[in-house]
Amino acid sequence: MNDVYDTTNAQEKSRRWQMILGGDEPEFAHTLSDRDKRLSQALTALYGDGDDGKKSGLGRSAPKVAKWLGDIREFFPSSVVQVVQKDAFERLGLKQMLLEPEFLSAMQADVHLVADLVSLRSAMPDKTLDTARVVVKKVVDEMLAKLQNKTTEAVKGAVNKAKRTHRPRHADIDWGRTIQANLRHYQADYQTVIPETLIGFMRQNRQTELDEVILCVDQSGSMATSVVYSAIFAAVLASIPALKTRLVCFDTVVLDLTDELADPVQVLFGVQLGGGTDINQAVAYCANKVEHPAKTHLVLITDLYEGGNEKELIARVANLKRQGVNVIVLLALSDDGRPAYDEQLAKVMASLDCPVFACTPDEFPDMMATALKREDVLAWASDKGIKAVRGDQAKSGQIPQ
């Protein structure tokens, strides 16, 4: 028994010395776990020195700041996180950035900066928080201007498109299908088509069940930009009367931000980027909010690195599918390239007949419209050149967008 204890104790001592000497050094790479390597990289970014004697650093407003904050929240208790975060402000210049509203205002604002500001907001001085909100609002407004019209048009066109009528009101006429159906009535002299038969969409009856969209978003550090885009799209979808939209963010706890969707800036300042991940708990919460399964679309936005009960998660998703819920798994909702994800769980989700792929913000409106029409999302992805995970694929753990 003592031999076992001594061996375990020696292994732990060896692990700690390797971490102290540099866990990311090549000679230690094969002996440390992936988690230890991430821990070492997070500490080296703050406390490590490069060959030239300079600190490694994270860089000001680099996209990796949000991920780094998420890592330290995962590895350390909150009391230690506060100390490490404070050191980061002093050693890496983040404090200077936050204490100078003029500097913050002059920075190039983009989705990564928004993610960084949201991650750091709890440590911001009061006098700078207002400036941060202005910067975030600027980016949000620009994103809304870019994405709102396309999303609204695509989604409105999809809702109830299957419910067609030959006696539509003028505003509800589907001119494309009407012209196609009446081509035989083309009048060459007038160079026009006489629409003998009108085809259009039925008006939404107030008693008709609305399509329900639940965006369930992983707010761990690696998903930072996906959270920002999800908040924007949730706000847009919530503005469409024909939809009932819910936004749920999660790490190890579940945060329902549906009541805040009228103000996407408030939504972003309500999320907590970083920490662990319990997808099962989040899906369980969403499942309890489903009122009409056949009219519900659950869009799960996560890299599928589950820290909760994976078996329960799989069973829960399978049950939602059996009820008729349209479950779609987006490995990322961002322009950040090819996301890393849990390939084994992705394959399982795909085997449950859930589309699993990464999606850019430009593609999301069309994807959502396809889902609302209950058309084949995988076929849509294939047409767009998006490589979706299938039950017998996901060999590399990377997926191109």
Coordinates of C-alpha atoms in Angstrom, one line a residue:
M1 CA 0.0 0.0 0.0
N2 CA 2.9 2.3 0.9
D3 CA 4.6 1.5 -2.4
V4 CA 1.4 2.6 -4.3
Y5 CA 1.2 5.8 -2.3
D6 CA 4.9 6.5 -2.8
T7 CA 4.6 5.9 -6.6
T8 CA 1.6 8.2 -6.9
N9 CA 3.3 10.8 -4.7
A10 CA 6.4 10.7 -6.9
Q11 CA 4.4 11.0 -10.1
E12 CA 2.6 14.1 -8.7
K13 CA 5.9 15.6 -7.6
S14 CA 7.4 15.0 -11.1
R15 CA 4.3 16.6 -12.7
R16 CA 4.6 19.7 -10.5
W17 CA 8.3 20.1 -11.3
Q18 CA 7.6 19.7 -15.0
M19 CA 5.0 22.4 -14.7
I20 CA 7.4 24.7 -12.8
L21 CA 10.2 24.2 -15.3
G22 CA 8.0 24.7 -18.3
G23 CA 5.1 22.4 -19.1
D24 CA 5.1 23.4 -22.8
E25 CA 8.7 22.4 -23.3
P26 CA 9.2 19.6 -25.9
E27 CA 10.9 17.2 -23.4
F28 CA 7.8 17.3 -21.2
A29 CA 5.2 17.3 -24.0
H30 CA 4.6 13.5 -23.9
T31 CA 4.3 13.2 -20.2
L32 CA 1.7 15.9 -19.4
S33 CA -2.0 15.7 -20.0
D34 CA -3.7 18.0 -22.4
R35 CA -5.3 19.8 -19.5
D36 CA -1.9 20.3 -17.8
K37 CA -0.5 21.7 -21.1
R38 CA -3.4 24.2 -21.3
L39 CA -2.8 25.1 -17.6
S40 CA 0.9 25.7 -18.3
Q41 CA 0.2 27.8 -21.4
A42 CA -2.3 30.0 -19.5
L43 CA 0.3 30.6 -16.7
T44 CA 3.2 31.1 -19.1
A45 CA 1.2 33.7 -21.0
L46 CA 1.1 35.8 -17.8
Y47 CA 4.1 34.8 -15.8
G48 CA 6.5 33.2 -18.2
D49 CA 9.5 34.8 -19.8
G50 CA 10.6 34.3 -23.4
D51 CA 14.2 33.6 -24.6
D52 CA 14.8 37.4 -24.8
G53 CA 13.7 37.9 -21.2
K54 CA 10.4 39.5 -22.1
K55 CA 7.1 38.4 -20.9
S56 CA 5.1 36.2 -23.3
G57 CA 2.1 38.4 -22.9
L58 CA -1.4 38.1 -24.4
G59 CA -1.4 41.3 -26.5
R60 CA -3.9 44.0 -26.1
S61 CA -7.4 43.0 -27.1
A62 CA -6.1 39.9 -28.8
P63 CA -8.8 37.3 -29.6
K64 CA -7.1 34.9 -27.2
V65 CA -7.7 37.1 -24.2
A66 CA -11.3 35.8 -23.7
K67 CA -10.1 32.2 -24.1
W68 CA -7.3 32.8 -21.6
L69 CA -9.8 34.2 -19.1
G70 CA -12.0 31.2 -19.6
D71 CA -9.1 28.9 -19.0
I72 CA -8.0 30.4 -15.7
R73 CA -11.7 30.3 -14.5
E74 CA -11.7 26.6 -15.3
F75 CA -8.4 25.8 -13.6
F76 CA -8.6 27.9 -10.4
P77 CA -11.2 28.9 -7.8
S78 CA -12.7 32.4 -7.9
S79 CA -10.3 33.7 -5.2
V80 CA -7.3 32.7 -7.2
V81 CA -8.8 33.9 -10.4
Q82 CA -9.1 37.4 -8.9
V83 CA -5.4 37.4 -8.0
V84 CA -4.4 36.1 -11.5
Q85 CA -6.7 38.6 -13.2
K86 CA -5.3 41.4 -11.2
D87 CA -1.7 40.4 -12.1
A88 CA -2.8 40.3 -15.7
F89 CA -3.9 43.9 -15.5
E90 CA -0.6 45.0 -14.0
R91 CA 1.8 42.8 -16.0
L92 CA 0.2 42.7 -19.5
G93 CA -1.0 46.3 -19.8
L94 CA -4.7 45.3 -19.6
K95 CA -5.2 47.7 -16.7
Q96 CA -3.8 50.6 -18.7
M97 CA -6.2 49.7 -21.5
L98 CA -9.2 49.7 -19.2
L99 CA -8.2 52.8 -17.3
E100 CA -7.8 55.0 -20.4
P101 CA -11.2 55.5 -22.1
E102 CA -9.5 57.5 -24.8
F103 CA -7.3 54.5 -25.7
L104 CA -10.3 52.1 -25.5
S105 CA -12.3 54.4 -27.8
A106 CA -9.5 54.6 -30.3
M107 CA -9.1 50.9 -30.6
Q108 CA -10.4 49.1 -33.7
A109 CA -13.7 47.7 -32.6
D110 CA -14.6 44.3 -33.7
V111 CA -16.3 41.1 -32.5
H112 CA -13.1 40.0 -30.7
L113 CA -12.9 43.3 -28.8
V114 CA -16.5 42.9 -27.7
A115 CA -15.7 39.4 -26.4
D116 CA -12.7 40.8 -24.5
L117 CA -14.7 43.6 -22.9
V118 CA -17.5 41.3 -21.9
S119 CA -15.0 39.0 -20.3
L120 CA -13.3 41.7 -18.4
R121 CA -16.3 43.8 -17.5
S122 CA -16.4 42.7 -13.8
A123 CA -12.9 44.1 -13.2
M124 CA -13.5 47.4 -15.1
P125 CA -13.3 50.7 -13.2
D126 CA -16.6 52.4 -13.0
K127 CA -15.4 55.4 -15.0
T128 CA -14.4 53.1 -17.9
L129 CA -17.5 50.8 -17.9
D130 CA -19.6 53.4 -19.7
T131 CA -16.9 53.7 -22.4
A132 CA -16.9 50.0 -22.8
R133 CA -20.7 49.9 -23.3
V134 CA -20.4 52.6 -26.0
V135 CA -17.7 50.6 -27.8
V136 CA -19.8 47.4 -27.5
K137 CA -22.9 49.3 -28.7
K138 CA -21.0 50.6 -31.7
V139 CA -20.0 47.1 -32.8
V140 CA -23.5 45.7 -32.1
D141 CA -25.1 48.4 -34.1
E142 CA -22.8 47.7 -37.1
M143 CA -23.5 44.0 -36.9
L144 CA -27.2 44.6 -36.7
A145 CA -27.1 46.8 -39.7
K146 CA -25.2 44.1 -41.6
L147 CA -27.2 41.1 -40.5
Q148 CA -30.7 42.2 -39.6
N149 CA -32.3 42.7 -43.1
K150 CA -31.0 39.5 -44.5
T151 CA -32.1 37.5 -41.5
T152 CA -35.5 39.1 -41.3
E153 CA -36.2 38.6 -45.0
A154 CA -35.0 35.0 -45.0
V155 CA -36.9 34.0 -41.9
K156 CA -40.1 35.8 -42.7
G157 CA -40.0 34.1 -46.1
A158 CA -39.6 30.7 -44.5
V159 CA -42.3 31.0 -41.8
N160 CA -45.5 29.3 -43.0
K161 CA -44.2 29.0 -46.6
A162 CA -45.7 25.6 -46.8
K163 CA -49.2 27.0 -46.1
R164 CA -50.0 28.4 -49.5
T165 CA -53.3 29.7 -50.9
H166 CA -54.6 30.5 -54.3
R167 CA -56.5 33.5 -52.9
P168 CA -53.7 35.5 -51.3
R169 CA -53.8 39.2 -50.4
H170 CA -51.7 41.3 -52.7
A171 CA -48.9 41.7 -50.1
D172 CA -48.7 37.9 -49.7
I173 CA -48.4 36.9 -53.3
D174 CA -45.4 34.7 -54.1
W175 CA -44.5 36.3 -57.4
G176 CA -41.8 33.8 -58.3
R177 CA -44.1 30.8 -58.0
T178 CA -47.1 32.7 -59.5
I179 CA -45.1 33.6 -62.7
Q180 CA -43.8 30.1 -63.0
A181 CA -47.3 28.6 -62.7
N182 CA -48.6 31.0 -65.4
L183 CA -45.8 30.9 -68.0
R184 CA -48.3 29.3 -70.5
H185 CA -50.3 32.5 -70.3
Y186 CA -47.4 34.7 -71.6
Q187 CA -48.6 37.5 -73.9
A188 CA -46.0 38.3 -76.4
D189 CA -47.7 41.5 -77.6
Y190 CA -47.6 42.9 -74.1
Q191 CA -44.4 41.0 -73.0
T192 CA -46.0 40.0 -69.8
V193 CA -47.6 37.0 -68.1
I194 CA -51.4 37.1 -67.3
P195 CA -51.6 35.5 -63.8
E196 CA -54.7 33.3 -64.1
T197 CA -53.7 31.5 -60.9
L198 CA -52.3 33.4 -57.9
I199 CA -50.1 31.6 -55.4
G200 CA -49.3 33.2 -52.1
F201 CA -48.8 32.7 -48.4
M202 CA -51.6 32.4 -45.8
R203 CA -51.7 35.1 -43.1
Q204 CA -50.6 34.0 -39.7
N205 CA -53.7 33.3 -37.6
R206 CA -53.4 34.5 -34.1
Q207 CA -54.6 31.1 -32.9
T208 CA -51.9 29.3 -34.9
E209 CA -48.9 28.0 -32.9
L210 CA -45.8 30.1 -33.5
D211 CA -42.5 28.5 -34.6
E212 CA -40.3 28.4 -31.5
V213 CA -36.5 29.0 -31.8
I214 CA -34.3 28.2 -28.9
L215 CA -30.7 29.3 -29.2
C216 CA -28.7 27.4 -26.6
V217 CA -25.2 28.9 -26.5
D218 CA -22.1 27.6 -24.8
Q219 CA -20.4 30.6 -23.1
S220 CA -17.1 29.0 -22.3
G221 CA -14.1 31.1 -23.3
S222 CA -13.4 29.3 -26.5
M223 CA -16.9 30.2 -27.7
A224 CA -16.6 33.9 -27.1
T225 CA -17.3 35.2 -30.6
S226 CA -20.1 32.7 -31.1
V227 CA -21.8 34.2 -28.0
V228 CA -21.6 37.7 -29.4
Y229 CA -23.1 36.7 -32.8
S230 CA -25.7 34.5 -31.1
A231 CA -26.9 37.5 -29.0
I232 CA -27.2 39.6 -32.2
F233 CA -29.2 36.9 -34.1
A234 CA -31.4 36.2 -31.1
A235 CA -32.3 39.9 -30.9
V236 CA -33.2 39.9 -34.6
L237 CA -35.2 36.7 -34.4
A238 CA -37.1 38.0 -31.3
S239 CA -38.2 41.1 -33.3
I240 CA -40.1 38.8 -35.8
P241 CA -43.7 38.4 -34.7
A242 CA -44.1 35.1 -36.4
L243 CA -41.4 33.5 -34.1
K244 CA -41.1 32.8 -30.4
T245 CA -37.4 33.2 -29.6
R246 CA -35.5 32.2 -26.5
L247 CA -31.8 32.7 -25.8
V248 CA -30.2 30.4 -23.2
C249 CA -26.4 30.7 -22.3
F250 CA -24.6 28.2 -20.2
D251 CA -21.4 27.1 -18.7
T252 CA -21.8 25.1 -15.5
V253 CA -25.0 27.1 -14.8
V254 CA -27.8 28.1 -17.1
L255 CA -28.7 31.7 -17.8
D256 CA -31.9 32.5 -19.6
L257 CA -31.6 35.9 -21.3
T258 CA -34.8 35.9 -23.2
D259 CA -36.3 38.8 -21.3
E260 CA -33.3 41.0 -22.3
L261 CA -33.5 40.4 -26.1
A262 CA -34.8 43.8 -26.9
D263 CA -31.3 45.1 -25.9
P264 CA -28.5 43.0 -27.3
V265 CA -25.9 45.1 -25.5
Q266 CA -27.6 44.3 -22.2
V267 CA -27.6 40.7 -23.2
L268 CA -23.9 40.7 -23.8
F269 CA -23.2 42.4 -20.5
G270 CA -25.3 39.7 -18.9
V271 CA -23.3 36.7 -20.1
Q272 CA -20.2 35.3 -18.2
L273 CA -17.6 34.2 -20.7
G274 CA -15.4 31.4 -19.4
G275 CA -15.6 28.6 -16.9
G276 CA -16.6 25.0 -17.3
T277 CA -19.3 23.4 -19.5
D278 CA -22.4 21.4 -18.7
I279 CA -24.3 20.9 -21.9
N280 CA -26.6 18.3 -20.5
Q281 CA -27.9 20.7 -17.9
A282 CA -28.5 23.4 -20.5
V283 CA -30.3 21.0 -22.8
A284 CA -32.5 19.8 -19.9
Y285 CA -33.5 23.4 -19.2
C286 CA -34.3 24.0 -22.8
A287 CA -36.3 20.7 -23.0
N288 CA -38.5 22.0 -20.2
K289 CA -39.3 25.1 -22.2
V290 CA -40.5 23.3 -25.3
E291 CA -44.2 23.8 -25.7
H292 CA -44.9 22.4 -29.2
P293 CA -42.2 20.0 -30.2
A294 CA -43.2 19.8 -33.9
K295 CA -42.9 23.6 -34.1
T296 CA -39.6 23.9 -32.1
H297 CA -36.1 24.4 -33.4
L298 CA -33.3 23.9 -30.9
V299 CA -30.0 25.4 -32.1
L300 CA -27.3 24.1 -29.8
I301 CA -24.1 26.2 -30.3
T302 CA -21.2 24.5 -28.7
D303 CA -17.9 22.8 -29.3
L304 CA -19.3 19.7 -27.5
Y305 CA -16.6 19.5 -24.9
E306 CA -19.0 18.2 -22.3
G307 CA -18.0 18.6 -18.6
G308 CA -21.4 17.2 -17.4
N309 CA -23.1 13.9 -18.0
E310 CA -22.5 12.9 -21.6
K311 CA -24.7 9.8 -21.5
E312 CA -27.7 11.8 -20.2
L313 CA -27.0 14.5 -22.8
I314 CA -27.1 11.9 -25.7
A315 CA -30.3 10.4 -24.3
R316 CA -31.9 13.8 -23.8
V317 CA -31.2 14.9 -27.4
A318 CA -32.5 11.6 -28.7
N319 CA -35.7 12.1 -26.8
L320 CA -36.1 15.6 -28.2
K321 CA -35.7 14.2 -31.7
R322 CA -38.3 11.5 -31.1
Q323 CA -40.7 14.2 -30.0
G324 CA -40.2 16.1 -33.2
V325 CA -37.9 18.9 -32.1
N326 CA -35.6 20.1 -34.9
V327 CA -32.2 19.9 -33.2
I328 CA -29.2 21.5 -35.0
V329 CA -25.7 21.6 -33.5
L330 CA -23.4 24.4 -34.6
L331 CA -19.8 23.9 -33.6
A332 CA -19.2 27.6 -34.0
L333 CA -21.1 30.7 -35.1
S334 CA -18.2 32.9 -36.2
D335 CA -15.7 33.8 -38.9
D336 CA -12.8 32.4 -36.9
G337 CA -11.9 29.6 -39.2
R338 CA -12.0 25.9 -38.3
P339 CA -13.1 25.3 -34.8
A340 CA -11.8 22.5 -32.6
Y341 CA -14.5 20.3 -31.2
D342 CA -15.1 16.9 -29.5
E343 CA -15.1 14.6 -32.5
Q344 CA -16.6 11.6 -30.8
L345 CA -19.6 13.4 -29.4
A346 CA -20.0 15.2 -32.7
K347 CA -20.3 11.8 -34.4
V348 CA -22.8 10.6 -31.9
M349 CA -24.9 13.8 -32.4
A350 CA -24.8 13.3 -36.1
S351 CA -25.9 9.7 -35.7
L352 CA -29.0 11.0 -34.0
D353 CA -29.9 12.7 -37.2
C354 CA -28.8 16.2 -35.9
P355 CA -27.0 18.3 -38.5
V356 CA -23.6 19.1 -37.0
F357 CA -21.3 21.7 -38.6
A358 CA -19.8 25.2 -38.2
C359 CA -21.6 28.2 -39.5
T360 CA -20.5 31.7 -40.4
P361 CA -22.7 34.7 -39.5
D362 CA -23.4 35.3 -43.2
E363 CA -24.7 31.8 -43.6
F364 CA -26.8 31.7 -40.5
P365 CA -29.9 33.4 -41.9
D366 CA -30.3 31.0 -44.8
M367 CA -29.6 28.1 -42.5
M368 CA -32.3 29.3 -40.1
A369 CA -34.7 29.7 -43.0
T370 CA -34.0 26.2 -44.2
A371 CA -34.6 24.8 -40.7
L372 CA -37.9 26.7 -40.3
K373 CA -39.2 25.3 -43.6
R374 CA -38.3 21.8 -42.2
E375 CA -36.1 21.3 -45.2
D376 CA -33.0 19.2 -45.2
V377 CA -30.3 21.3 -43.5
L378 CA -27.6 18.8 -44.4
A379 CA -28.5 19.1 -48.0
W380 CA -28.4 22.9 -47.7
A381 CA -24.9 22.7 -46.0
S382 CA -23.7 20.5 -48.8
D383 CA -24.9 22.9 -51.5
K384 CA -23.1 25.7 -49.6
G385 CA -19.9 23.7 -49.6
I386 CA -20.0 23.3 -45.8
K387 CA -18.6 20.0 -44.6
A388 CA -20.9 18.6 -41.9
V389 CA -20.0 16.0 -39.4
R390 CA -21.6 12.6 -40.1
G391 CA -21.8 9.5 -38.0
D392 CA -18.9 7.9 -39.8
Q393 CA -16.8 11.0 -40.2
A394 CA -15.1 13.6 -38.0
K395 CA -11.7 12.0 -38.2
S396 CA -9.5 15.0 -37.7
G397 CA -11.4 17.0 -35.0
Q398 CA -11.4 20.0 -37.3
I399 CA -14.1 21.1 -39.6
P400 CA -13.8 23.7 -42.4
Q401 CA -16.4 26.4 -42.7

